[in-house]
GROMACS .gro file of C-alpha atoms in nm:
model
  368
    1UNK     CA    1   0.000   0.000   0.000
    2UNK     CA    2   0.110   0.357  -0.116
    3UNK     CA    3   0.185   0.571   0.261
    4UNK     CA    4  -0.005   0.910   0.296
    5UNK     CA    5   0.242   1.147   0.439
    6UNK     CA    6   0.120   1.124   0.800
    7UNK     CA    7   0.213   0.773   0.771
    8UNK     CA    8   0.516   0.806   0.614
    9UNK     CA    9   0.641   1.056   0.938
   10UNK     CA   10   0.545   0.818   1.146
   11UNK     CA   11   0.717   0.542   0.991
   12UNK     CA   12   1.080   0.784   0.968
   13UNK     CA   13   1.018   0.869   1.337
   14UNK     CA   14   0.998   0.451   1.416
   15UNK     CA   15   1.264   0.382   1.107
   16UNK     CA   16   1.521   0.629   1.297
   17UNK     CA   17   1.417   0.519   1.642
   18UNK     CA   18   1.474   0.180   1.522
   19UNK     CA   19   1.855   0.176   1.344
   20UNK     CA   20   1.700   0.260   1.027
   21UNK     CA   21   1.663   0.479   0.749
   22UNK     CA   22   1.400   0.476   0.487
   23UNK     CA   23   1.451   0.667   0.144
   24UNK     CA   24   1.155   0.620  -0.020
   25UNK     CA   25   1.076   0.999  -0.134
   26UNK     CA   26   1.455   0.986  -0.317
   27UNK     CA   27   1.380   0.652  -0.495
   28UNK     CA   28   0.969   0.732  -0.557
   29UNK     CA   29   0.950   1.119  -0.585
   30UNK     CA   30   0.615   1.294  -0.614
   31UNK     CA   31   0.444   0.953  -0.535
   32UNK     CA   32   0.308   0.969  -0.146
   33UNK     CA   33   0.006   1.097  -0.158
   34UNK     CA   34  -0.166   0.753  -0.258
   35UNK     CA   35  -0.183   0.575   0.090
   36UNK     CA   36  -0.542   0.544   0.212
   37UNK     CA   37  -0.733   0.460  -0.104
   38UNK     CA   38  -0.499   0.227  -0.175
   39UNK     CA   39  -0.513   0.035   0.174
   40UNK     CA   40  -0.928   0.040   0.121
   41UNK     CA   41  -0.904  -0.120  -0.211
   42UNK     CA   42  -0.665  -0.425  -0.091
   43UNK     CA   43  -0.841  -0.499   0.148
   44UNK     CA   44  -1.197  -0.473  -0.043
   45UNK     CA   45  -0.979  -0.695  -0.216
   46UNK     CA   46  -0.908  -0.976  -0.009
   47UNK     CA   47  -1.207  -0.929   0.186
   48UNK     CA   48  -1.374  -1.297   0.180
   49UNK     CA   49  -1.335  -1.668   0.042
   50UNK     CA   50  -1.384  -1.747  -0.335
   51UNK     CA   51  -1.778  -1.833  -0.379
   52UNK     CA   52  -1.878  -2.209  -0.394
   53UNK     CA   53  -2.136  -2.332  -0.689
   54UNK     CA   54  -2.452  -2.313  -0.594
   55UNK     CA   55  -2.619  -2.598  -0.834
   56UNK     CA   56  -2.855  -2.867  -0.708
   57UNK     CA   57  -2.772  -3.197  -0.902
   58UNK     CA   58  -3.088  -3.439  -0.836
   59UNK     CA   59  -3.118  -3.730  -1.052
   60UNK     CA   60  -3.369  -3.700  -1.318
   61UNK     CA   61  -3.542  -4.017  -1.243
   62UNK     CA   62  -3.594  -4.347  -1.452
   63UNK     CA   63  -3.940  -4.487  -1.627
   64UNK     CA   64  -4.056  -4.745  -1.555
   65UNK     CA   65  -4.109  -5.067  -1.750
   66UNK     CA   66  -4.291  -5.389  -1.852
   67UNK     CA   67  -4.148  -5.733  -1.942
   68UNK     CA   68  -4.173  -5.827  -2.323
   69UNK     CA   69  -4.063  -6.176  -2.276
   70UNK     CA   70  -3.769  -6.108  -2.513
   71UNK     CA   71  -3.413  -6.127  -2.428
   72UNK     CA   72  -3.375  -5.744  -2.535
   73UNK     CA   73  -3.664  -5.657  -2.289
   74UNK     CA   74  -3.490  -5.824  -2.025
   75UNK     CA   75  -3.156  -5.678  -2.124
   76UNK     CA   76  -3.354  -5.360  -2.117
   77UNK     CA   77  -3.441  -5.425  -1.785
   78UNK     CA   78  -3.112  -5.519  -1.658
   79UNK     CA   79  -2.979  -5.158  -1.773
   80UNK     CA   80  -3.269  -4.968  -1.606
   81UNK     CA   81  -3.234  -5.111  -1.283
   82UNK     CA   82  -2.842  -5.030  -1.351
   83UNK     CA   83  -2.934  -4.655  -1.412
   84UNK     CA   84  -3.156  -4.615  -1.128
   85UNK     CA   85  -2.852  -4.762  -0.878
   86UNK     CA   86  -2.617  -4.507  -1.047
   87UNK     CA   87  -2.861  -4.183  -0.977
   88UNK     CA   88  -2.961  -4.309  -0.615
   89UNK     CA   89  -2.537  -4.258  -0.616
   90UNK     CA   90  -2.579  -3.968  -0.780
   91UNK     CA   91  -2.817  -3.841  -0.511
   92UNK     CA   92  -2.616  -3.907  -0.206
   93UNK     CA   93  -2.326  -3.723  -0.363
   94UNK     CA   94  -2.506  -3.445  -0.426
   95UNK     CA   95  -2.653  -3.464  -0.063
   96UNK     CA   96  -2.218  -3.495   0.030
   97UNK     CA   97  -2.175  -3.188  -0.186
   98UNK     CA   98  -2.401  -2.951  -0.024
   99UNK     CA   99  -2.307  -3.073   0.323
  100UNK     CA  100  -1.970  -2.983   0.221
  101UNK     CA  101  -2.042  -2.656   0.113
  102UNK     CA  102  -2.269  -2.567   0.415
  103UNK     CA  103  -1.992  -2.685   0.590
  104UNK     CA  104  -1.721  -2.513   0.442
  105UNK     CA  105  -1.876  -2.159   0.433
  106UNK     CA  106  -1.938  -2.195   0.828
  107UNK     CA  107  -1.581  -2.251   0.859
  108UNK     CA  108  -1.477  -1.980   0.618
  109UNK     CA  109  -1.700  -1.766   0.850
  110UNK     CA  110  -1.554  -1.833   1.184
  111UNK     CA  111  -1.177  -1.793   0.989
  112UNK     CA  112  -1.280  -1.469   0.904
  113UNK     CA  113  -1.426  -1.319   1.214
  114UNK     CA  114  -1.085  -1.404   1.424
  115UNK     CA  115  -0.883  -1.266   1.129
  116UNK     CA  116  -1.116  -0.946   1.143
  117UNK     CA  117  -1.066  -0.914   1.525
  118UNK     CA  118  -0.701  -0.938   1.526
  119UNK     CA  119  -0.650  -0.688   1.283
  120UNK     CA  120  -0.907  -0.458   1.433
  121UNK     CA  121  -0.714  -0.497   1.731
  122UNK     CA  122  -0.384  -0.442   1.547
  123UNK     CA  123  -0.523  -0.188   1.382
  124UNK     CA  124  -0.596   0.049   1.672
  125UNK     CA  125  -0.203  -0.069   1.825
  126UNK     CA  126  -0.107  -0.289   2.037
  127UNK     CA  127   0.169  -0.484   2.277
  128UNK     CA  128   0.426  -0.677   2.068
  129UNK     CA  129   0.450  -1.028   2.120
  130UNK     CA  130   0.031  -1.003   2.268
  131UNK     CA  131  -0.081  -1.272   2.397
  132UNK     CA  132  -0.473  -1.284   2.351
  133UNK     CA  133  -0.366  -1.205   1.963
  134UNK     CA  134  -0.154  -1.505   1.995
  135UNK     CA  135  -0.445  -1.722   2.118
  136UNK     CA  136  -0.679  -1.584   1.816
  137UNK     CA  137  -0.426  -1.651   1.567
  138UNK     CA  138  -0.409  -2.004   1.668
  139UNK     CA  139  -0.753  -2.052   1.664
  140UNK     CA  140  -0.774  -1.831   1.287
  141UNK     CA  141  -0.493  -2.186   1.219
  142UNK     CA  142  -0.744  -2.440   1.357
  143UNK     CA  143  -1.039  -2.281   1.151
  144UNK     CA  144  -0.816  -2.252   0.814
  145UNK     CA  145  -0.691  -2.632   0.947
  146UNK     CA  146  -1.071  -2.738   0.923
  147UNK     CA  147  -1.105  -2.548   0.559
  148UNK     CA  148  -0.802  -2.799   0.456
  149UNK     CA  149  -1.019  -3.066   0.558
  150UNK     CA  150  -1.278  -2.920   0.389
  151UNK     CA  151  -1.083  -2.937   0.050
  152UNK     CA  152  -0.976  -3.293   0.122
  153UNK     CA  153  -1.350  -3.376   0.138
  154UNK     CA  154  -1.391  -3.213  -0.204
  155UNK     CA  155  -1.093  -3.417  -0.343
  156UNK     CA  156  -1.279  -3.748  -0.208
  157UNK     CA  157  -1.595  -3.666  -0.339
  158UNK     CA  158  -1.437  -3.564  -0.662
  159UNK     CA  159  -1.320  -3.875  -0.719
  160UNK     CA  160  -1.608  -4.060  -0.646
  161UNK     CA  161  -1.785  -3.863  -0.897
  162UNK     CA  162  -1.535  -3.960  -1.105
  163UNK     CA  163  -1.615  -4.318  -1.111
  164UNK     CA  164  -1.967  -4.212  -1.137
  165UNK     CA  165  -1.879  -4.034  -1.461
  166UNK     CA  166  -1.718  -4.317  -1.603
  167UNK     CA  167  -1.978  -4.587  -1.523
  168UNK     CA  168  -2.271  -4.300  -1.698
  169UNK     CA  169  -2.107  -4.322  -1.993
  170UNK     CA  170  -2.073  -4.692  -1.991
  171UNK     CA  171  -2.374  -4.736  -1.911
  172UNK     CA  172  -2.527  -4.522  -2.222
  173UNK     CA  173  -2.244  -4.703  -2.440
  174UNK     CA  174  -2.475  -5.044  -2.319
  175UNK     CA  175  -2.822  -4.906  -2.413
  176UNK     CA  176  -2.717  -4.784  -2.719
  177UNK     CA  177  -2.552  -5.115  -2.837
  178UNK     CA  178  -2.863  -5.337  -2.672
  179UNK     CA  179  -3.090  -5.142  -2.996
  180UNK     CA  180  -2.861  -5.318  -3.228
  181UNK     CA  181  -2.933  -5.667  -3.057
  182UNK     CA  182  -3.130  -5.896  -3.271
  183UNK     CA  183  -3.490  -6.080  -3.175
  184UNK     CA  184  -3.635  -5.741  -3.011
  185UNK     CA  185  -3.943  -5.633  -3.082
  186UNK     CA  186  -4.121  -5.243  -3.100
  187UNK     CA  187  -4.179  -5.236  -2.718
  188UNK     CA  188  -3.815  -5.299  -2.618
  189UNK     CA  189  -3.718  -5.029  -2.884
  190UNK     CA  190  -3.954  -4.801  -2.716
  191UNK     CA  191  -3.852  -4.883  -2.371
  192UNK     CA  192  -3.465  -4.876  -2.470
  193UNK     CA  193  -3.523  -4.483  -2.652
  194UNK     CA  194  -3.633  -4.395  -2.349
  195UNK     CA  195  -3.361  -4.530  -2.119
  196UNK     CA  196  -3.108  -4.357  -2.394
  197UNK     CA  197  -3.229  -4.055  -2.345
  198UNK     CA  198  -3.286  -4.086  -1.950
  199UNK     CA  199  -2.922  -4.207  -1.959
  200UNK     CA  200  -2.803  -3.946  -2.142
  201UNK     CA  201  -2.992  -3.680  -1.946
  202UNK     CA  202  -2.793  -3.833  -1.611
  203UNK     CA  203  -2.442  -3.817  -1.813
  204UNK     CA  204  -2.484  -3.462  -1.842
  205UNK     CA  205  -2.601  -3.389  -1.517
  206UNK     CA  206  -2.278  -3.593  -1.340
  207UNK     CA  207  -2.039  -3.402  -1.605
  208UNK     CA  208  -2.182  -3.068  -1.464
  209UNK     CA  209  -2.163  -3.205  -1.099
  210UNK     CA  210  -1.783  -3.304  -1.176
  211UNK     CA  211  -1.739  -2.991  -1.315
  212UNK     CA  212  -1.869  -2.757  -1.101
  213UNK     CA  213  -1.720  -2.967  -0.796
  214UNK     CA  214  -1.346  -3.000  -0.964
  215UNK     CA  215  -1.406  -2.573  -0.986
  216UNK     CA  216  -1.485  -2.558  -0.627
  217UNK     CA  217  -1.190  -2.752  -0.521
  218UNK     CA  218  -0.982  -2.589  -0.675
  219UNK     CA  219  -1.076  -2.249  -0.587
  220UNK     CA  220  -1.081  -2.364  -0.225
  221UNK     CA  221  -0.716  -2.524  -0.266
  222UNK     CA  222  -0.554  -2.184  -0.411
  223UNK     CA  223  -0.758  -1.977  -0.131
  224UNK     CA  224  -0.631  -2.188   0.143
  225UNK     CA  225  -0.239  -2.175   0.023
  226UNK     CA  226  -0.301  -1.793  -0.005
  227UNK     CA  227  -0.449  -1.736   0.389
  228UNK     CA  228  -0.157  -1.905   0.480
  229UNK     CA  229   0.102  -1.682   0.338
  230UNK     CA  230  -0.142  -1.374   0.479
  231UNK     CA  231  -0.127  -1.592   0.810
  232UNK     CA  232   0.213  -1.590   0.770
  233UNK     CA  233   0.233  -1.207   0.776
  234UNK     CA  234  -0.038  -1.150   1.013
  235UNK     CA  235   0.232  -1.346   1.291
  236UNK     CA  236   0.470  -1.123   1.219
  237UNK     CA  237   0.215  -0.850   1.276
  238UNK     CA  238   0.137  -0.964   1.607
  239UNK     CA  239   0.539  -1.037   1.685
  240UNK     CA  240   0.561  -0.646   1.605
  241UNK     CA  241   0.256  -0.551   1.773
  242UNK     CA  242   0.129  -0.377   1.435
  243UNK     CA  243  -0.048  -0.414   1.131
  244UNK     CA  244   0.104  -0.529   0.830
  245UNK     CA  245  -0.185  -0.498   0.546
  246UNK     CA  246  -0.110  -0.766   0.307
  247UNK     CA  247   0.124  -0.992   0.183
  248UNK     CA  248   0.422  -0.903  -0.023
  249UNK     CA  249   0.353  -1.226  -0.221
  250UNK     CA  250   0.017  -1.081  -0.328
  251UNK     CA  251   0.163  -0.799  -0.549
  252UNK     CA  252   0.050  -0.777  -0.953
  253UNK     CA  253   0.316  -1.004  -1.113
  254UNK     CA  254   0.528  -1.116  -0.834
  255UNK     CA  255   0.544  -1.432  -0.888
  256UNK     CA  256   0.376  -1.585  -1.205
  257UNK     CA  257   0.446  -1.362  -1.503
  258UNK     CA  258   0.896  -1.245  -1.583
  259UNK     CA  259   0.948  -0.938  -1.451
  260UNK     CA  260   0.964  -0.640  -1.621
  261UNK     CA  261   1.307  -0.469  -1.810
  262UNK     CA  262   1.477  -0.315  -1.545
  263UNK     CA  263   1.487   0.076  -1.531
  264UNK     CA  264   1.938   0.024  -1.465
  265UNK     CA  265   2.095  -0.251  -1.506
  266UNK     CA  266   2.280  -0.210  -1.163
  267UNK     CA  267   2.078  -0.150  -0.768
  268UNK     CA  268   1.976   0.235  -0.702
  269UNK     CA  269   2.293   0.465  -0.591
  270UNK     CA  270   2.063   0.501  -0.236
  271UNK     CA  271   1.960   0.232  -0.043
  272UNK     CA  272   1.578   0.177   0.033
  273UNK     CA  273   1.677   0.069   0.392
  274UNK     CA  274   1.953   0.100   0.594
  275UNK     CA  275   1.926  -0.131   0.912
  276UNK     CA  276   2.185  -0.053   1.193
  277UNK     CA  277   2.263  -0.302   1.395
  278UNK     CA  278   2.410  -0.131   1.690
  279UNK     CA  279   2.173  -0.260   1.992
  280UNK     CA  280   2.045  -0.556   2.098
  281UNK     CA  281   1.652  -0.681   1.902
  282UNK     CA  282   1.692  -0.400   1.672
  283UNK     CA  283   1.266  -0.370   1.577
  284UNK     CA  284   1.305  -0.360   1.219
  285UNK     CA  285   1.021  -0.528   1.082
  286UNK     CA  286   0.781  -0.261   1.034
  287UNK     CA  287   0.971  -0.026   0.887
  288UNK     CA  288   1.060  -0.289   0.657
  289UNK     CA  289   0.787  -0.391   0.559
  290UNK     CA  290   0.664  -0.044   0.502
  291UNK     CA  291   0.962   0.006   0.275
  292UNK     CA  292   0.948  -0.271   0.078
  293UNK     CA  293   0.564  -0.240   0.049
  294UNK     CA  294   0.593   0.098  -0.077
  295UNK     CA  295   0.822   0.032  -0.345
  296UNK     CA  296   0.621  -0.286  -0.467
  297UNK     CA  297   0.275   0.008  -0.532
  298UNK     CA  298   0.533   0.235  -0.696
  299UNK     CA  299   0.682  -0.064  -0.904
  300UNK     CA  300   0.559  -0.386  -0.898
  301UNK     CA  301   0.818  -0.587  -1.099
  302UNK     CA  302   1.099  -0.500  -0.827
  303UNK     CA  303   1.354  -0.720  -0.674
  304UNK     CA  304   1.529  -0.642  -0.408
  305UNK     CA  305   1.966  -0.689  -0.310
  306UNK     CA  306   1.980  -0.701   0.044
  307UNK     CA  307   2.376  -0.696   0.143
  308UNK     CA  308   2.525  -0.741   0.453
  309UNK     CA  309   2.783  -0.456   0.470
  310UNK     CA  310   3.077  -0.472   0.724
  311UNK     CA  311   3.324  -0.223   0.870
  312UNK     CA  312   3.686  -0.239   0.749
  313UNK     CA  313   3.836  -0.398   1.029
  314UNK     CA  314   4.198  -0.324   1.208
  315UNK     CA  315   4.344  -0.676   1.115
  316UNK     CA  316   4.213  -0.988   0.914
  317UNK     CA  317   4.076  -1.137   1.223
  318UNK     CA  318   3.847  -0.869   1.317
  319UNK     CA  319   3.755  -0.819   0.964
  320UNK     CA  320   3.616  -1.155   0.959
  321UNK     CA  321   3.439  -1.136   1.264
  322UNK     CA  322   3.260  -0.862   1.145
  323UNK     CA  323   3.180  -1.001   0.796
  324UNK     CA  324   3.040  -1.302   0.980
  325UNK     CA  325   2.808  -1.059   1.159
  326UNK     CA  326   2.723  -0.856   0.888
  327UNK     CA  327   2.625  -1.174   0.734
  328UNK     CA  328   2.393  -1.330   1.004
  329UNK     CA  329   2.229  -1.002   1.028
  330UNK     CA  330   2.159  -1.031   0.622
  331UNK     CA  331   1.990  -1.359   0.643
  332UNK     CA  332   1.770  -1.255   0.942
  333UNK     CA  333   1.646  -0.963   0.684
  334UNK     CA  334   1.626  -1.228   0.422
  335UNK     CA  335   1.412  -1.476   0.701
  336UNK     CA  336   1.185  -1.136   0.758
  337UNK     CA  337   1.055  -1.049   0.395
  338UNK     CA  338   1.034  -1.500   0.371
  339UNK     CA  339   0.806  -1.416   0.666
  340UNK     CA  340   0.694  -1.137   0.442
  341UNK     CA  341   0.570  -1.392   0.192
  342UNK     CA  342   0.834  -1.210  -0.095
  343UNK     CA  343   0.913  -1.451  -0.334
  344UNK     CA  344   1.286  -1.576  -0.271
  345UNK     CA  345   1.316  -1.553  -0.680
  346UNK     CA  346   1.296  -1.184  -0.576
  347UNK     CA  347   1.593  -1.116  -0.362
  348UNK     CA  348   1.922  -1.151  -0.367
  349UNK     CA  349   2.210  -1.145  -0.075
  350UNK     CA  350   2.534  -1.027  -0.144
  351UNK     CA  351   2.872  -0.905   0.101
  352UNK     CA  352   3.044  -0.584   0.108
  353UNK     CA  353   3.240  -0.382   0.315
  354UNK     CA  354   3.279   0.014   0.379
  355UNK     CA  355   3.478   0.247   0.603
  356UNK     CA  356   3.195   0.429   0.708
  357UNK     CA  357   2.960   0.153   0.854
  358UNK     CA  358   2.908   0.144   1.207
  359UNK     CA  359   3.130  -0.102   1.380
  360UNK     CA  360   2.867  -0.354   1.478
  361UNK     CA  361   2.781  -0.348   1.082
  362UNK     CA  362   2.486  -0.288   0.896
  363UNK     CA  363   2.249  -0.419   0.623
  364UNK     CA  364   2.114  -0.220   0.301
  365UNK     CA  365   1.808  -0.327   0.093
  366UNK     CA  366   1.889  -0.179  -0.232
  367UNK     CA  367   1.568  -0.126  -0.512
  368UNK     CA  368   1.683  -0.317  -0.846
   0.00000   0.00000   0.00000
């Protein structure tokens, strides 16, 4: 999301409290004034579970028959009684379908109202680290734990349907090739156009129950790999006792189209963020995120060098030492936007050293 300039003071006052720097208005000029429309429309956005299919597949019933005394008539007979046990199938998977819905919605409900009440609570500000969040998000990982299960269901019933499909078309395969049979008379030809078309009538209907089932599980699947990247993010929300709206994974293009021709071939002169390590539990994270957030609206198709920069030590040993924690403190920034749901594809960790970084070392997230 784009930061209005309240937000983006606020964010300097933390990103300087913090051991960090922020140059945003240097790498974006002339492009602040976006923020609140822009955090509205995510999370209009991402503000629900993809709809289920709402179809009603009852089986369309079977005529009945009389005995001709012929061996078609009874063959005739045979296949009826086969297409009435294949829609009474039919019928309880339809009955499973609509169970699983119901029962998939009520979960999708109860996910959402936790999610909604820790980030109203986040929202407004609160302790790092708070417990009562921590209890809700467990219980947002129990109700997306039960939406899994819900899927699985899906994936059961889908292949039952499966089978279903396969013995319809069989079956139709049967009563067509039972008209060609020889000693029938005009009553089993009647009775067996019939049954065709009956047949045929319940081959459709199971192609649009696989169908429309296969679409819902599906759906379902992506939406429940996507909450838990956002569930992801909204623990290290709660770790930093504030809101982070979004995951960086969710960003036009970030991960399924080639990003676009890069505006320089080499990372921006000016770091995005500068994090100094100089205290113990530096609180980085939000002002991170904010950073990195902020450059996504402004340019979606970034990636991002994050390099571990060291101060030029008095001797080889030192120098090492401090490479070594320039390093660590590197792949804990790397671990954060992972955390962050960004794409690893997207960053990119590289050493350096300069004369003028502190002497407990620093890390720069450089805009490519």
């Amino acid at each position: 999301m784009a930061l209005n300039k309240t937000h983006a003071a606020a964010f300097c006052a933390a990103l300087l409290a913090g051991g960090c720097t922020f140059a945003e208005d240097a790498l974006f000029p002339g492009t602040a004034n976006s923020g609140q429309s822009a955090i509205n429309a995510e999370q209009m956005s991402n503000d629900g579970p993809p709809a289920l299919g709402s179809s009603s597949f009852d089986p369309v019933g079977v005529t009945p028959g009389s005995s001709s005394g012929t061996y078609v008539g009874a063959k005739a007979a045979t296949l009826r009684n086969d297409l009435q046990g294949l829609q009474a199938t039919l019928g309880r998977q339809n009955q499973t379908l609509q169970q699983i819905r119901a029962e998939t919605v009520q979960d999708s409900q109860r996910y959402h109202g936790t999610v909604a009440a820790i980030n109203a609570r986040l929202q407004v500000g609160t302790t790092p680290g708070n417990p009562i969040l921590n209890q809700q998000w467990n219980a947002a990982q129990n109700e997306l734990d039960r939406i899994t299960d819900d899927v699985l269901k899906m994936n059961r019933l889908t292949n039952e349907v499966t089978a279903s499909s396969t013995m319809a078309g069989y079956l139709l395969e049967s009563v067509r090739a039972a008209r060609s049979l020889s000693g029938a008379i005009d009553e089993d030809h009647r009775q067996l156009r019939i049954l065709e078309d009956e047949t045929n009538r319940t081959v459709v209907m199971v192609e649009r129950l696989l169908g429309e089932l296969t679409d819902d599980a599906v759906r379902q699947q992506q939406y429940v790999a996507s909450e838990k990247q956002n569930l992801n993010t909204l623990a290290l929300g709660i770790k930093n006792g504030a809101l982070f709206v979004g995951s960086l994974s969710n960003q036009p293009n970030s991960s399924f189209t080639a990003p676009a021709p890069r505006i320089a071939a080499a990372p921006s002169e000016q770091p995005l963020v500068t994090i100094r390590f100089d205290k113990p539990n530096v609180n980085y994270e939000p002002a991170l995120y904010a950073a990195v957030k902020s450059a996504l609206d402004r340019r979606p198709n970034a990636t991002f060098d994050v390099v571990a920069v060291a101060p030029v030590g008095a001797n080889p040993g030192q120098q090492t030492v401090a490479a070594g924690n320039a390093r660590r403190n590197a792949e804990s920034v790397l671990r954060s936007l992972t955390n962050m749901n960004m794409p690893a594809s997207r960053v990119r960790v590289s050493s350096s050293t300069s004369p003028s970084a502190s002497a407990s070392g620093e890390v720069q997230v450089f805009v490519r």
